[in-house]
mmCIF file of C-alpha atoms in Angstrom:
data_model
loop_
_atom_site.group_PDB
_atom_site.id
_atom_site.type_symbol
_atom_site.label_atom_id
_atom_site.label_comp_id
_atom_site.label_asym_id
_atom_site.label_seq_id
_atom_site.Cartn_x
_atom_site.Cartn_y
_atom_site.Cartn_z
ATOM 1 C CA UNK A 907 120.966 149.355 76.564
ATOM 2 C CA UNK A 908 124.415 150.685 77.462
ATOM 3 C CA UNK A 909 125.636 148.880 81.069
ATOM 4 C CA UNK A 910 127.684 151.021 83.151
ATOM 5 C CA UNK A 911 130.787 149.926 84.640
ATOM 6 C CA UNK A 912 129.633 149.860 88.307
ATOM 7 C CA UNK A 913 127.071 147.272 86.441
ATOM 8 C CA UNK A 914 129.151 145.314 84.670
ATOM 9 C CA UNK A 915 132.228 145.309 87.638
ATOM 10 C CA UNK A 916 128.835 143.844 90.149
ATOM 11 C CA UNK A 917 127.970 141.623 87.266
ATOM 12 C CA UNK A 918 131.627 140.158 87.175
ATOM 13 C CA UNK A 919 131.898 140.380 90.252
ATOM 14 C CA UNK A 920 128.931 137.844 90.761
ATOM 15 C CA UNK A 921 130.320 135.575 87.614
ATOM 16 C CA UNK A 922 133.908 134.893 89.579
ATOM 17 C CA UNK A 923 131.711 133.792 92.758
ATOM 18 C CA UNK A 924 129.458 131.516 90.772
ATOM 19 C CA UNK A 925 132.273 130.144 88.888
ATOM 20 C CA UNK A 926 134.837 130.046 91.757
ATOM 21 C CA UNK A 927 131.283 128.270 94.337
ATOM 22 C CA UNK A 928 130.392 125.777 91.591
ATOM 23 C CA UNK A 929 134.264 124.873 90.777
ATOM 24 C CA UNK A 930 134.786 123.873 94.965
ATOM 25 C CA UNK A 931 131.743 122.955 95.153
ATOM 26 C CA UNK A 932 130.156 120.890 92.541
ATOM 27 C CA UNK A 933 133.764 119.251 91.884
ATOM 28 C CA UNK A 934 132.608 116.208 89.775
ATOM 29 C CA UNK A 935 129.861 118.161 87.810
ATOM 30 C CA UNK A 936 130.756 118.918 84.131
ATOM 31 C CA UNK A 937 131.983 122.522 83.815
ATOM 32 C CA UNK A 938 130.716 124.609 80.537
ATOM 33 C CA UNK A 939 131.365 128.071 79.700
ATOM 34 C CA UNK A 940 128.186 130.172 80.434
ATOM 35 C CA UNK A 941 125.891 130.508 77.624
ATOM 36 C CA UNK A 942 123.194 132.862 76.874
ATOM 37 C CA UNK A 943 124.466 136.070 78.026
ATOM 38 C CA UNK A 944 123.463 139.335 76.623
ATOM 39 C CA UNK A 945 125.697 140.614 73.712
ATOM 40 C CA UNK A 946 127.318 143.424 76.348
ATOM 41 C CA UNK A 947 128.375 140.472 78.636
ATOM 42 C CA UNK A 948 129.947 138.205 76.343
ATOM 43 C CA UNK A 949 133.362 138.319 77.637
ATOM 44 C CA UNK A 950 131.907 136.515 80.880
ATOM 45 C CA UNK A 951 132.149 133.106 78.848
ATOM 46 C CA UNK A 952 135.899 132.252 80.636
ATOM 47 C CA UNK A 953 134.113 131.484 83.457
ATOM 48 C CA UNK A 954 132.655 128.192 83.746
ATOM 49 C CA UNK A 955 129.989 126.480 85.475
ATOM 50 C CA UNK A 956 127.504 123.565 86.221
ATOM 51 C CA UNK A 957 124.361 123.389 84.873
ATOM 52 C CA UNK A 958 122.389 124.647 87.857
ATOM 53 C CA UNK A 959 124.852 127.548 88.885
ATOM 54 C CA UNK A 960 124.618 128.703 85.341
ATOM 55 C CA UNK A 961 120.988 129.075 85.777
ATOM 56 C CA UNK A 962 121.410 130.291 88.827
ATOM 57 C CA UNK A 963 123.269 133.137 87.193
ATOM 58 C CA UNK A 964 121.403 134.059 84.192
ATOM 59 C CA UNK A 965 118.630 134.630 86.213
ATOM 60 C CA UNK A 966 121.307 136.885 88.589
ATOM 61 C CA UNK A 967 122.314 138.877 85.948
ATOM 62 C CA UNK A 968 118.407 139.133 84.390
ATOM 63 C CA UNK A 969 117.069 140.280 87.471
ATOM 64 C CA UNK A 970 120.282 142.838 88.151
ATOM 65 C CA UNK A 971 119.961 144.584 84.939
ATOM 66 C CA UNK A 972 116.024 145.179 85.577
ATOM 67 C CA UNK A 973 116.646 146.587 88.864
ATOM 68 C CA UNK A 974 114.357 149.586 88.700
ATOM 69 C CA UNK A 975 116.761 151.446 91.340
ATOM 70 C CA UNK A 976 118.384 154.270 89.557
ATOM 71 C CA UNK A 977 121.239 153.940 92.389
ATOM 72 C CA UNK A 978 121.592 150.482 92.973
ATOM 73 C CA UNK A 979 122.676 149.560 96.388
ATOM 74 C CA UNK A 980 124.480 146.312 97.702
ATOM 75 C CA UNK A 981 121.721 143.491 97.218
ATOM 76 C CA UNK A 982 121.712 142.560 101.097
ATOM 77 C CA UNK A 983 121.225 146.613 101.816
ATOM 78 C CA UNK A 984 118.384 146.966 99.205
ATOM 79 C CA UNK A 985 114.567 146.872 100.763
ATOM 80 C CA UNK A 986 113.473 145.617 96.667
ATOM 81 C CA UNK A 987 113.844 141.404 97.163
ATOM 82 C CA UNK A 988 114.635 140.923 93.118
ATOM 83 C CA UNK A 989 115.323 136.946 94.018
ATOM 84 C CA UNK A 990 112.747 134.368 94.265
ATOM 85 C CA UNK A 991 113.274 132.700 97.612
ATOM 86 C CA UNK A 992 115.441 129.892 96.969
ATOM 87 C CA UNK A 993 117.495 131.781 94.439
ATOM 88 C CA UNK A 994 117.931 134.858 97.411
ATOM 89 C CA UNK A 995 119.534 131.651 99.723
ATOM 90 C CA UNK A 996 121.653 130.233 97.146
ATOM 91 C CA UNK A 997 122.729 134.122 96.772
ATOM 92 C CA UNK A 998 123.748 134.130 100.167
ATOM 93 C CA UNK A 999 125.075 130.644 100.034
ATOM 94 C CA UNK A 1000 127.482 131.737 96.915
ATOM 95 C CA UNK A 1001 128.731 135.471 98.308
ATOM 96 C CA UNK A 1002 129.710 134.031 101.806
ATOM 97 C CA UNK A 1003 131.708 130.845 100.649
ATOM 98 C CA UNK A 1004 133.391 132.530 97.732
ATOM 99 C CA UNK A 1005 133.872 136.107 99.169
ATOM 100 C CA UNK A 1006 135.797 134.135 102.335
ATOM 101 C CA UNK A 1007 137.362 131.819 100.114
ATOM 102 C CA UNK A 1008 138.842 134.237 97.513
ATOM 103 C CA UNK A 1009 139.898 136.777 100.414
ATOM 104 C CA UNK A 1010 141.922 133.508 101.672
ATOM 105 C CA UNK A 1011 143.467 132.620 98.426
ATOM 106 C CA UNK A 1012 144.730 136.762 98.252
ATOM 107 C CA UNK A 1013 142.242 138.348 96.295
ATOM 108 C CA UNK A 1014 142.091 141.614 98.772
ATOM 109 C CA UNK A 1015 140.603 143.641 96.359
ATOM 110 C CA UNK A 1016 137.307 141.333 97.248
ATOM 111 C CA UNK A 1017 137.598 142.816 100.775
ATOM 112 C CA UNK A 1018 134.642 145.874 99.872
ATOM 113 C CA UNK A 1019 131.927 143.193 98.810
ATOM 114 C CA UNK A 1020 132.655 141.309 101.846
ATOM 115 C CA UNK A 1021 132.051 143.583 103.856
ATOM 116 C CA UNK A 1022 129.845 146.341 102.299
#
């Protein structure tokens, strides 16, 4: 299955939080690249993360490519809850300290998922 680039710009768009949350976050946990990606997402491997946030986002990135939306709207617009409970809070959790954080460090082009 082909991934479209709106896909795969979301997708890597949720990798740099993960990585950027878990790096400030999780500061003496060991950092590995993130394993067990599909084939289409290998290039995702430069960023690293803990154990748990790379679990975290291989379940992301499961449950994002079998969104049965044919549009796909911004998670927190979309009435279909993909995330188990706990995963849906550490979702929030992730977007709102790395989406501020990034937008601090200059990374304006991040301004859209902040807000939208």
């Amino acid at each position: 299955m082909a991934l479209t680039r709106k896909e795969i710009h979301d997708l890597r768009i949720l990798a740099l939080f993960t990585s950027y949350y878990c790096r400030k976050q999780h500061v003496d946990a060991a950092r590995s690249p993130i394993i067990g990606l599909p084939d289409s997402l290998q290039k995702f491997e430069k960023y690293s993360c803990c154990e748990s946030c790379q679990e975290f986002l291989i379940y992301a990135i499961a449950r994002r490519l079998r969104c049965p939306l044919a549009e796909k709207p911004a998670c927190k617009h979309c009435q279909i809850h993909c995330y188990r409970t706990d995963y849906r809070e550490k979702v929030r959790e992730i977007m709102r300290f790395s989406g501020r954080g990034l937008i601090l460090r200059g990374r304006l082009d991040l301004i859209w998922h902040f807000f939208f």
